[in-house]
mmCIF file of C-alpha atoms in Angstrom:
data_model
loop_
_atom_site.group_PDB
_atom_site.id
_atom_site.type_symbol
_atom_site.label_atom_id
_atom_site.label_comp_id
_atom_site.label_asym_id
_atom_site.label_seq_id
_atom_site.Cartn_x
_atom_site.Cartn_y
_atom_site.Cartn_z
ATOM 1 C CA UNK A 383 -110.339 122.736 124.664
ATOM 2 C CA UNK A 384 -110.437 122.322 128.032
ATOM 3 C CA UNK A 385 -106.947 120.575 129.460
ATOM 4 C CA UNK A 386 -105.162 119.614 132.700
ATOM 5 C CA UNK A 387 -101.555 120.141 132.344
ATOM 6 C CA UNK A 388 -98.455 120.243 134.838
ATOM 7 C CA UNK A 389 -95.946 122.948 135.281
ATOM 8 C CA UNK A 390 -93.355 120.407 135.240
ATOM 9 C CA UNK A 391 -92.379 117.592 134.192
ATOM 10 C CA UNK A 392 -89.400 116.705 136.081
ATOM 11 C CA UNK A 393 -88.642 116.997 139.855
ATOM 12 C CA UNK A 394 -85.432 115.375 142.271
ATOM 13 C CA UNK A 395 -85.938 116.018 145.065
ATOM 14 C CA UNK A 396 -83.215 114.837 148.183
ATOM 15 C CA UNK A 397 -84.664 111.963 150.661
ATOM 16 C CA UNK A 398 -85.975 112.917 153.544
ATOM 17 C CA UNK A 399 -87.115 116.576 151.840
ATOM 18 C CA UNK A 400 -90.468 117.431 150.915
ATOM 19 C CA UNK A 401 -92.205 117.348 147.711
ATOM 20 C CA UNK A 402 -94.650 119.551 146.037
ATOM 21 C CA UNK A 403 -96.010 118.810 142.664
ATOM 22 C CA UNK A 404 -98.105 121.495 140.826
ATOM 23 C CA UNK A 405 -100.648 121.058 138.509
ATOM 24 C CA UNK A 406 -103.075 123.773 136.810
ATOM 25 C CA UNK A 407 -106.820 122.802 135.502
ATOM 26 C CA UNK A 408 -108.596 124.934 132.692
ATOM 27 C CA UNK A 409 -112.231 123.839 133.376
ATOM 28 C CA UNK A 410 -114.009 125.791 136.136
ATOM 29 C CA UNK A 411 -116.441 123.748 136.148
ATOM 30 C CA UNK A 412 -114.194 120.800 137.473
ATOM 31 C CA UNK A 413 -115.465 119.581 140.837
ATOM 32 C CA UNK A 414 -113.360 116.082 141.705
ATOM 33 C CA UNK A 415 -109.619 116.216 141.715
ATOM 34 C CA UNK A 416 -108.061 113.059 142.146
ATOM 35 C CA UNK A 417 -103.912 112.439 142.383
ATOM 36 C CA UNK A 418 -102.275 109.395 141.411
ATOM 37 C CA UNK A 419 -98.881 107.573 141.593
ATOM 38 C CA UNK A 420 -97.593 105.488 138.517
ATOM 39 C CA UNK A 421 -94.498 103.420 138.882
ATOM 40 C CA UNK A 422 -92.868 102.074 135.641
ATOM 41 C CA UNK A 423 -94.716 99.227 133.968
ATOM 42 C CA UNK A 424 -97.730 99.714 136.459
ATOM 43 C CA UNK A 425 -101.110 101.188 136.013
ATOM 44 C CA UNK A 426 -102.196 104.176 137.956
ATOM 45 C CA UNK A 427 -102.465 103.921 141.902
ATOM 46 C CA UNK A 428 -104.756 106.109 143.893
ATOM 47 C CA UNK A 429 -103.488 108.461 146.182
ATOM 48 C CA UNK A 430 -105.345 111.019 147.251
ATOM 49 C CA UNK A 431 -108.014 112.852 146.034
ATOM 50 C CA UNK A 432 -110.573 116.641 146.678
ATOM 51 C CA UNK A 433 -114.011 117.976 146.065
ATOM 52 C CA UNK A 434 -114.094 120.989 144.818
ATOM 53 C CA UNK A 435 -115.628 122.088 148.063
ATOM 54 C CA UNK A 436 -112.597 121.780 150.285
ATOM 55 C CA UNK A 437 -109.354 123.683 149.812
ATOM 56 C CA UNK A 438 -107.258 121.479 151.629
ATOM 57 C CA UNK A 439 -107.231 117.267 152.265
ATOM 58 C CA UNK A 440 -104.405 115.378 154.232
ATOM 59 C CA UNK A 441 -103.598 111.570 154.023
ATOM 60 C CA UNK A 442 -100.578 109.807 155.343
ATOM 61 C CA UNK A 443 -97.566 111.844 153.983
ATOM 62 C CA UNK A 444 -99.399 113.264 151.549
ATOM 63 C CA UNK A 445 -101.560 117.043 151.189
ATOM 64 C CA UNK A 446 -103.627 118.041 148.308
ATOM 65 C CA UNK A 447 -104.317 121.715 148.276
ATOM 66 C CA UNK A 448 -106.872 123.070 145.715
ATOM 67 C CA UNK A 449 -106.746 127.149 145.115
ATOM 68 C CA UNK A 450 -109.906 127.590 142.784
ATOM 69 C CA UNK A 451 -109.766 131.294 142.117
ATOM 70 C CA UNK A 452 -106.378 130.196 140.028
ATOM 71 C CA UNK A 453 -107.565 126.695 139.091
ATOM 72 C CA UNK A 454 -104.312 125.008 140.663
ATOM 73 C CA UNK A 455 -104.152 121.986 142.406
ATOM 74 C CA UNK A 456 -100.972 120.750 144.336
ATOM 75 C CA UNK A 457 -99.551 117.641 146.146
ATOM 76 C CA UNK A 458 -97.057 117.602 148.699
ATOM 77 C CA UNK A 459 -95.315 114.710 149.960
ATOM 78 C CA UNK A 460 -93.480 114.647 153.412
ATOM 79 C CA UNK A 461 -89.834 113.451 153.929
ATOM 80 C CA UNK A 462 -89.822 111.576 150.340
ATOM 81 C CA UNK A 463 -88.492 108.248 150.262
ATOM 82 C CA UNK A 464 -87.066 106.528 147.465
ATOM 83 C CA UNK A 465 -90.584 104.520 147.047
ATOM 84 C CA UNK A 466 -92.081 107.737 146.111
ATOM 85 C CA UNK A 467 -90.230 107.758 142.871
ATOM 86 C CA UNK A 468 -92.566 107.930 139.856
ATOM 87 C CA UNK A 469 -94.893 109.839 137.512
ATOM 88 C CA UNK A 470 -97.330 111.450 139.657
ATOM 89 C CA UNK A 471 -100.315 112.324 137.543
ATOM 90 C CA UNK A 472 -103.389 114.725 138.386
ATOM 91 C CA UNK A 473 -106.888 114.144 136.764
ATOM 92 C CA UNK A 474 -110.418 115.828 137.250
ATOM 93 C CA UNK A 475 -113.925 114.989 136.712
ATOM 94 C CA UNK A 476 -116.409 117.614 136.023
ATOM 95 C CA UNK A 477 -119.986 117.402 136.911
ATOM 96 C CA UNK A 478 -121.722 114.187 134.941
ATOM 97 C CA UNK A 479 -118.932 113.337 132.977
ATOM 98 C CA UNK A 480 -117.527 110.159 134.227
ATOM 99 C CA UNK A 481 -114.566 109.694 132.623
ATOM 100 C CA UNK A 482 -111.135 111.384 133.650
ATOM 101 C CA UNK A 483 -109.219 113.767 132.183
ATOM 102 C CA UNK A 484 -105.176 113.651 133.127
ATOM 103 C CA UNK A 485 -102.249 116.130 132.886
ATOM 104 C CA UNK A 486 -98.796 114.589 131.198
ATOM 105 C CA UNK A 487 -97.614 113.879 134.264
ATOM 106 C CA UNK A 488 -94.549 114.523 136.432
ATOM 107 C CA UNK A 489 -91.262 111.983 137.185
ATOM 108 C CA UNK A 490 -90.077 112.878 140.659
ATOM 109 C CA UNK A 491 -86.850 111.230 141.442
ATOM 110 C CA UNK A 492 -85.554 111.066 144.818
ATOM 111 C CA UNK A 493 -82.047 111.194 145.318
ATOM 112 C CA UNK A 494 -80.204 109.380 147.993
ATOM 113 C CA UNK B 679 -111.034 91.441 147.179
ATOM 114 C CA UNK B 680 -108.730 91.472 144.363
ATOM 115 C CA UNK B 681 -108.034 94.043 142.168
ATOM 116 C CA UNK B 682 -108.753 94.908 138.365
ATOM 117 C CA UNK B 683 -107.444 92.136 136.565
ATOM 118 C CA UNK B 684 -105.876 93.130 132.827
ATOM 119 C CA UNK B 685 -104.665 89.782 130.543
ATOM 120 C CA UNK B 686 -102.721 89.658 128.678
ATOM 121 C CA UNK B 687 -99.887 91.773 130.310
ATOM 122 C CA UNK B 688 -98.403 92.070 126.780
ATOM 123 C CA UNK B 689 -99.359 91.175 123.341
ATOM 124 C CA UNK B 690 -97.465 91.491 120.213
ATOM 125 C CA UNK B 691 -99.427 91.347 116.984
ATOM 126 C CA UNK B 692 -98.736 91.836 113.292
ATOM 127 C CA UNK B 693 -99.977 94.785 111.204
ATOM 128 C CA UNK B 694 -103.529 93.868 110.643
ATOM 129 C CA UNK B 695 -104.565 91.233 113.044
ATOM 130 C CA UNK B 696 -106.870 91.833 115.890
ATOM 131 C CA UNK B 697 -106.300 92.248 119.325
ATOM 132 C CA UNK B 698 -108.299 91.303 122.697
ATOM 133 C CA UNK B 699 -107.967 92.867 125.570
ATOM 134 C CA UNK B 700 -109.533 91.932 128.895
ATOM 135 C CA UNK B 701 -110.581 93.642 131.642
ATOM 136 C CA UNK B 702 -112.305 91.839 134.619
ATOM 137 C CA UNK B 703 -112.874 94.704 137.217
ATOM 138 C CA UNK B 704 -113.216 94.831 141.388
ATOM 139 C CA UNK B 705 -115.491 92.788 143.178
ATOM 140 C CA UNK B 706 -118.939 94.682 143.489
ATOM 141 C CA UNK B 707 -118.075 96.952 140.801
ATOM 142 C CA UNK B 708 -120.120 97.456 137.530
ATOM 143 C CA UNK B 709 -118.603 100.856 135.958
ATOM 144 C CA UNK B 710 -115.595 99.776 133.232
ATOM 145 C CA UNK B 711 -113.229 102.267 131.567
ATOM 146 C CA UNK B 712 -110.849 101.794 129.168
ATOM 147 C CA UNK B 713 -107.809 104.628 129.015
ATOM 148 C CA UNK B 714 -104.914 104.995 126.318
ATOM 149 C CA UNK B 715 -101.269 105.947 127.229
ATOM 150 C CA UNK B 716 -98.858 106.730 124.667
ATOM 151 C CA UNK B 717 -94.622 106.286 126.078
ATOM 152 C CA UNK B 718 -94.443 109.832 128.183
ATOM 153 C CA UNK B 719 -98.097 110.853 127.871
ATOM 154 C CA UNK B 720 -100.751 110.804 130.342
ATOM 155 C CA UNK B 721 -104.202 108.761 129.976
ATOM 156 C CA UNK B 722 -106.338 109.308 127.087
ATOM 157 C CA UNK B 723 -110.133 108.140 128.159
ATOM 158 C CA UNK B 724 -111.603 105.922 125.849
ATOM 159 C CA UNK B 725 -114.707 104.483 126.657
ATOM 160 C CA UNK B 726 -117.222 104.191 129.804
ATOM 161 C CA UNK B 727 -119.363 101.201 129.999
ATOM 162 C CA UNK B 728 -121.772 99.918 132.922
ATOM 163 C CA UNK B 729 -122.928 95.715 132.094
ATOM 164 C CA UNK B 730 -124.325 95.380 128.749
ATOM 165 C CA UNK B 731 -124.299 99.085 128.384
ATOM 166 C CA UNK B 732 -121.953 101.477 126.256
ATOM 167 C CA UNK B 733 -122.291 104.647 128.536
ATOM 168 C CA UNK B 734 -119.117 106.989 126.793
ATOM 169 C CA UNK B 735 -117.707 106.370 123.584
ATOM 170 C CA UNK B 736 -116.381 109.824 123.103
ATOM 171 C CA UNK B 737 -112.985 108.596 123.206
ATOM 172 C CA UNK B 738 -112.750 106.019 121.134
ATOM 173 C CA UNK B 739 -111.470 105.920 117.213
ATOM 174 C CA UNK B 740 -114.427 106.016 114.916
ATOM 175 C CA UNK B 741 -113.083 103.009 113.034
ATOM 176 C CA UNK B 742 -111.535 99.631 114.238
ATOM 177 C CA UNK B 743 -112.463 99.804 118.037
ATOM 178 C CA UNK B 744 -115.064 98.652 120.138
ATOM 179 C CA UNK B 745 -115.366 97.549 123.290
ATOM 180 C CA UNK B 746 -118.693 95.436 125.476
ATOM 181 C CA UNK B 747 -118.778 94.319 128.699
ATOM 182 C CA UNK B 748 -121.021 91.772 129.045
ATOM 183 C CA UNK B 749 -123.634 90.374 131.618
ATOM 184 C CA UNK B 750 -121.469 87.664 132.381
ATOM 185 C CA UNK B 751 -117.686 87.819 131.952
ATOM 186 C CA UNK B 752 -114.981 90.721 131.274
ATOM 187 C CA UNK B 753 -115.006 93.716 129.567
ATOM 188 C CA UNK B 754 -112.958 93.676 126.082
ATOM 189 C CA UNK B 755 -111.527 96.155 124.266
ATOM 190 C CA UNK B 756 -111.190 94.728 120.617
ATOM 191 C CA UNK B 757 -109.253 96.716 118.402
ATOM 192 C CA UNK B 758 -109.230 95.409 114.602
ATOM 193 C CA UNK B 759 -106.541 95.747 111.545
ATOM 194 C CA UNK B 760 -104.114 97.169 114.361
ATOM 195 C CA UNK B 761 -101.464 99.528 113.150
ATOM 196 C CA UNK B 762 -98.197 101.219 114.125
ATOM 197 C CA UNK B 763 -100.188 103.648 116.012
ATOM 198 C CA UNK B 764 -101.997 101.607 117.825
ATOM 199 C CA UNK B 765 -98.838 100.568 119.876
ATOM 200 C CA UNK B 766 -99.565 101.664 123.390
ATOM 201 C CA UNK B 767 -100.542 100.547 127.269
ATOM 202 C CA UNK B 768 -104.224 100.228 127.589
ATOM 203 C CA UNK B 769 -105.265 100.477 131.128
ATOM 204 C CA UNK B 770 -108.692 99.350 132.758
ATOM 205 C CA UNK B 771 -110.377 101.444 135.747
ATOM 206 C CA UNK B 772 -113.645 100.034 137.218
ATOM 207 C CA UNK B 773 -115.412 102.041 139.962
ATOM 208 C CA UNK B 774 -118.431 101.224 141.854
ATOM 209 C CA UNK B 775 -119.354 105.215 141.891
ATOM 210 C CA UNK B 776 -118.725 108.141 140.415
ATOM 211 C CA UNK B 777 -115.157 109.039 139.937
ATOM 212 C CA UNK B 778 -113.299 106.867 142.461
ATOM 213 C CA UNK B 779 -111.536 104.695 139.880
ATOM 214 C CA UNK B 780 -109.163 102.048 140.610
ATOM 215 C CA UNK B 781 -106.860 100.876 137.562
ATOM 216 C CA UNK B 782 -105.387 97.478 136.426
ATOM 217 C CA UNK B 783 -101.525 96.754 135.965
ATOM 218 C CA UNK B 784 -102.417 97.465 131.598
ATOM 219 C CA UNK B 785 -101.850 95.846 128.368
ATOM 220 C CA UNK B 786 -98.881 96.918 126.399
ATOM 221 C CA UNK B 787 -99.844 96.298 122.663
ATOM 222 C CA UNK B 788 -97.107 96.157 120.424
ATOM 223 C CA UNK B 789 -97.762 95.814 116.512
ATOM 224 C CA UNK B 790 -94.704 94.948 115.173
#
């Protein structure tokens, strides 16, 4: 069936460097990509998210690029910070459906 | 404007009693979902519901579970003659459109 899954599921990465977190979508007929941060023992935060009409969308430290001819969906985080440590999850909508489908998720761990 | 509001944080109940979970969502906001997470998993959807109205039940177990959310007062997942298996967080997302979904802290369910 159709899936959104995560190349990996583990990343360090050294404070102060940047961050890029992959994920790869099966449906093409996705059109709402959202990312989100989840510390332990917390529900799902809201980070950033893209239409499927834009291939690139910038917040504060944070980039989500979409490629849609290989259905893969980054985030990048500049100069990580030790806050920044958690599972970082992608999820997608497709057309009526309201609900969200999420990938497994990946820890990033910054080291000092 | 406070956020989605989960109670209880945790609940421990015995094999075969009920459990209640609320879910009173954002100020102005009249979409309620209900997501799974199994320890190292990503969010399962559930259910989708809009006041008085079960929009998406796709997710949900056939047997055991249901879930209203009422004119008045918060949305409850009710899950009966819990098992092992039903030991998980279970997070609330309300949204006051499509797709832009912000989550509650969760219910950890334990069934000891």
């Amino acid at each position: 069936g159709e899936s959104v899954g995560l190349h990996l599921p583990t990343l360090s990465v050294q404070e102060g460097d940047n961050s890029i977190i992959n994920c790869a979508y099966s449906n093409s007929a996705s059109d709402y990509f959202i990312w989100y941060k989840q510390e332990s023992g917390k529900g799902p935060q809201f980070i950033i998210d893209i239409r499927s009409n834009m291939d690139k969308r910038q917040g504060q430290r944070v980039t989500v690029l979409l490629n849609k001819t290989v259905k893969h969906l980054s985030l990048q985080i500049a100069a990580t910070q030790p806050g920044d440590s958690a599972v970082y999850f992608c999820a997608e909508n497709s057309g009526s459906a309201r609900q969200l489908t999420f990938g497994s998720g990946t820890q990033l761990t910054v080291l000092p | 404007n406070a956020g989605v509001m989960q109670n209880p944080r945790h609940l421990v109940r015995r094999r075969g009693q009920e459990a209640r979970l609320r879910c009173s969502p954002m100020k102005g906001h009249s979409h309620v979902y209900w997501y799974r997470q199994l320890p190292e998993e990503g969010l399962k959807f559930m259910v989708y519901l809009q006041k008085e109205n079960i929009i998406d039940e796709s997710g949900m177990p056939k047997e055991r579970f249901s879930a209203e959310f009422p004119k008045e007062g918060p949305s409850i997942l009710r899950i009966q003659q819990v098992v092992r298996g039903d030991s998980a967080a279970y997070f609330c997302a309300s949204s006051d459109r499509e797709a832009e979904a912000f989550f509650g802290q969760g219910t950890r369910l334990t069934v000891v």
